[in-house]
Amino acid sequence: MPARLLVGVARPHALEGLSSLRQPWRSLGASSLRAAATDVEPLQQGSAAATAPQVQDVCAVLRSRGLLQDVTSPDLATISSQEQLLAYCGFDPTAESLHLGNLLGIMVLAWFQRCGHTPVALLGGATGRVGDPSGKSAERPVLSEELIERNVKGIELTLRTLLQPPPGSGLPEPLVLNNLDWFGGMGLLTFLREIGKYARVGTMLAKESVRKRMESESGISYTEFTYQLLQGYDFVHMRRQYGVRVQVGGSDQWGNILAGTDLMRRMMGGPEAADACGPSSSSSSNSDTSGSEASDAAAPTGTQQGAGAGSSDGSEGAAADPCFGLTFPLLLKADGSKFGKSEGGAVWLNADMLGPYQFYQFLFKTADADVIKFLRMLTFLPLEEVASIETAMQAPGYAANTAQRRLAEEVTRFVHGEQGLQQALKATQALAPGAVTKLDADSLEAIAGDAPSASLPRDRLVGALLADVMAAVGMQPSKAAVRRMIKGGGVRVNNERIEDELHMLSEEDLIDSRLVLIAAGKKNKMLVRVA
Ligand SMILES: Nc1ncnc2c1ncn2[C@@H]1O[C@H](COP(=O)(O)OP(=O)(O)OP(=O)(O)O)[C@@H](O)[C@H]1O
Ligand SMILES: N[C@@H](Cc1ccc(O)cc1)C(=O)O
């Protein structure tokens, strides 16, 4: 029996019992991984191959979920159904947290993992110091070393947590690497002799990311121009050291990914590497390549094959195993702009930067037009279930936002765990107008980032007129305005409607003796703390 594909559960922790995948390579050192990966027997239906590690065609899965835009060779489909592969995605530490757009890369790695392959998360400790010009109209600011280190820690934890397989699931453990480990100690002369020698300036200049910036007034620095070589070498290095054979990234990374396969061909040489690592013009799995860097896709490949063949670290044999690049479409907002961190209003994955309640609420507000697509891309729900949600949406009697609720629950559970989801659900219920759920201070703190907050000394809260408090914190322009709102039934304290214009706040109104939530109408909420 082929391995069952692991769908239907949002968080890997919940996977126990679902998997028949094993991981015989788990106890192997990193350098043995490649050998182990090539020892895998092809999977055969109903044969003794049941004892071999189980792998599946990851391209078919990714395509069905809308997560495959381009692939450098269609052979990846066949090879991924026969051999265990290591697939990597890189993340530069340009912020303390990853964001919703980055979740796509994590999902793609997670699907590789669920198909029996090893996900490799690469932290760009070195590349983050250089700055990727892809998709950027201006030079990136230079971040301090301390900030980069802090950011690395922040995103590393998220990657490790989200890619952690449940104990006993049999899914491969993730590998988390940092490119500062190989670039940190590399001198300029080594870089120029060992890497730069194999790069072609013409090809580098032709990259969309470089070309666009060269046309701009400020141009491009030599530093950012070099970025593609660093990312390219990452692939070469990880292939040699760990047997990584696939690089994935958003469609904006196509140029950098090709820089990797190109450099690999030149540095490692051999006709097989040349054949397998180059992009194939017919390989695009999706005719809509709008997100890809068009000129990069058309960049000449296979020219100067094997130039400088052979590598200084004696890994020529690696050329026999083809390597691949794969991109997924960018996650776009309703206005067509990319979910990112530089574009403002980032939907952070780190709970310290965006609490589970706000994260949940953001997904809950997904437009009807996007929700099915997001269910496919951002959750592990079986596609049949997504299809039935889609059908239900068109049927009479559909309760509005059912699909959005499911999306928000699945993604929040995956990112923030069951506890985070429960916190988000509790705050959501408690804040529904007229809700009977009692608020607690933690739920209130969870929404604090959403509602503005203010502080007042205890003696200006306890025993004070509500109208005075609301005017003092600026919720209404005057006490008279507050009184009018109370009369109209628009004022709530901790979600309970206030009917008395002369209502006084008491100690009982202070949740956990430190917080009170005041609402004037549906949208104007304020969390008032005891100073
Ligand atoms: N909206 C998005 N949809 C899909 N993938 C994305 C999105 N944003 C970023 N990625 C992918 O996440 C990986 C890491 O991206 P990175 O953190 O550098 O980008 P970013 O957050 O968009 O940065 P910036 O906003 O500073 O450009 C890349 O593979 C990139 O393509
Ligand atoms: N260039 C990628 C991050 C990355 C870094 C190093 C790599 O080897 C791969 C990817 C980005 O900015 O999104």
PDB file of N, CA and C and ligand atoms in Angstrom, residues 88 90-92 122 127 132 179 227 231 234 247 253 256, ligand 2:
ATOM      1  N   TYR A  88      14.554  22.569   0.461  1.00  0.00           N
ATOM      2  CA  TYR A  88      14.758  23.720   1.348  1.00  0.00           C
ATOM      3  C   TYR A  88      14.040  24.971   0.880  1.00  0.00           C
ATOM      4  N   GLY A  90      14.407  29.215   1.999  1.00  0.00           N
ATOM      5  CA  GLY A  90      15.189  30.161   2.803  1.00  0.00           C
ATOM      6  C   GLY A  90      14.331  31.326   3.295  1.00  0.00           C
ATOM      7  N   PHE A  91      14.678  31.817   4.480  1.00  0.00           N
ATOM      8  CA  PHE A  91      13.955  32.948   5.069  1.00  0.00           C
ATOM      9  C   PHE A  91      14.983  33.931   5.618  1.00  0.00           C
ATOM     10  N   ASP A  92      14.973  35.145   5.122  1.00  0.00           N
ATOM     11  CA  ASP A  92      15.920  36.133   5.628  1.00  0.00           C
ATOM     12  C   ASP A  92      15.382  36.762   6.909  1.00  0.00           C
ATOM     13  N   LEU A 122      16.039  27.145   5.924  1.00  0.00           N
ATOM     14  CA  LEU A 122      17.324  27.836   5.953  1.00  0.00           C
ATOM     15  C   LEU A 122      17.138  29.258   6.474  1.00  0.00           C
ATOM     16  N   THR A 127      22.638  36.033   4.282  1.00  0.00           N
ATOM     17  CA  THR A 127      21.927  36.757   3.217  1.00  0.00           C
ATOM     18  C   THR A 127      21.127  37.941   3.786  1.00  0.00           C
ATOM     19  N   ASP A 132      18.080  41.007  -0.221  1.00  0.00           N
ATOM     20  CA  ASP A 132      17.610  40.498  -1.512  1.00  0.00           C
ATOM     21  C   ASP A 132      16.936  41.626  -2.298  1.00  0.00           C
ATOM     22  N   ASN A 179      22.791  30.063   6.977  1.00  0.00           N
ATOM     23  CA  ASN A 179      23.880  30.218   5.993  1.00  0.00           C
ATOM     24  C   ASN A 179      25.056  31.041   6.508  1.00  0.00           C
ATOM     25  N   TYR A 227      23.725  39.378  -4.196  1.00  0.00           N
ATOM     26  CA  TYR A 227      22.829  38.521  -3.423  1.00  0.00           C
ATOM     27  C   TYR A 227      22.549  37.179  -4.103  1.00  0.00           C
ATOM     28  N   GLN A 231      22.691  33.266  -2.499  1.00  0.00           N
ATOM     29  CA  GLN A 231      21.575  32.301  -2.467  1.00  0.00           C
ATOM     30  C   GLN A 231      21.899  31.097  -3.352  1.00  0.00           C
ATOM     31  N   ASP A 234      24.235  28.821  -1.571  1.00  0.00           N
ATOM     32  CA  ASP A 234      23.572  28.060  -0.497  1.00  0.00           C
ATOM     33  C   ASP A 234      23.126  26.695  -1.008  1.00  0.00           C
ATOM     34  N   GLN A 247      15.029  23.319  -4.133  1.00  0.00           N
ATOM     35  CA  GLN A 247      14.836  24.603  -3.471  1.00  0.00           C
ATOM     36  C   GLN A 247      13.435  25.110  -3.836  1.00  0.00           C
ATOM     37  N   GLN A 253      11.083  34.494  -6.181  1.00  0.00           N
ATOM     38  CA  GLN A 253      12.412  33.923  -5.972  1.00  0.00           C
ATOM     39  C   GLN A 253      12.926  33.126  -7.178  1.00  0.00           C
ATOM     40  N   ASN A 256      16.490  33.906  -8.287  1.00  0.00           N
ATOM     41  CA  ASN A 256      17.516  33.449  -7.339  1.00  0.00           C
ATOM     42  C   ASN A 256      17.634  31.924  -7.339  1.00  0.00           C
TER      43      ASN A 256
HETATM   44  N1  LIG B   2      16.023  35.378  -0.813  1.00  0.00           N
HETATM   45  C1  LIG B   2      14.972  34.823   0.010  1.00  0.00           C
HETATM   46  C2  LIG B   2      15.476  34.209   1.284  1.00  0.00           C
HETATM   47  C3  LIG B   2      16.515  33.151   1.017  1.00  0.00           C
HETATM   48  C4  LIG B   2      17.784  33.271   1.542  1.00  0.00           C
HETATM   49  C5  LIG B   2      18.770  32.313   1.269  1.00  0.00           C
HETATM   50  C6  LIG B   2      18.450  31.237   0.455  1.00  0.00           C
HETATM   51  O1  LIG B   2      19.428  30.277   0.156  1.00  0.00           O
HETATM   52  C7  LIG B   2      17.177  31.087  -0.053  1.00  0.00           C
HETATM   53  C8  LIG B   2      16.203  32.063   0.211  1.00  0.00           C
HETATM   54  C9  LIG B   2      13.992  35.956   0.299  1.00  0.00           C
HETATM   55  O2  LIG B   2      14.395  37.055   0.485  1.00  0.00           O
HETATM   56  O3  LIG B   2      12.833  35.741   0.361  1.00  0.00           O
END
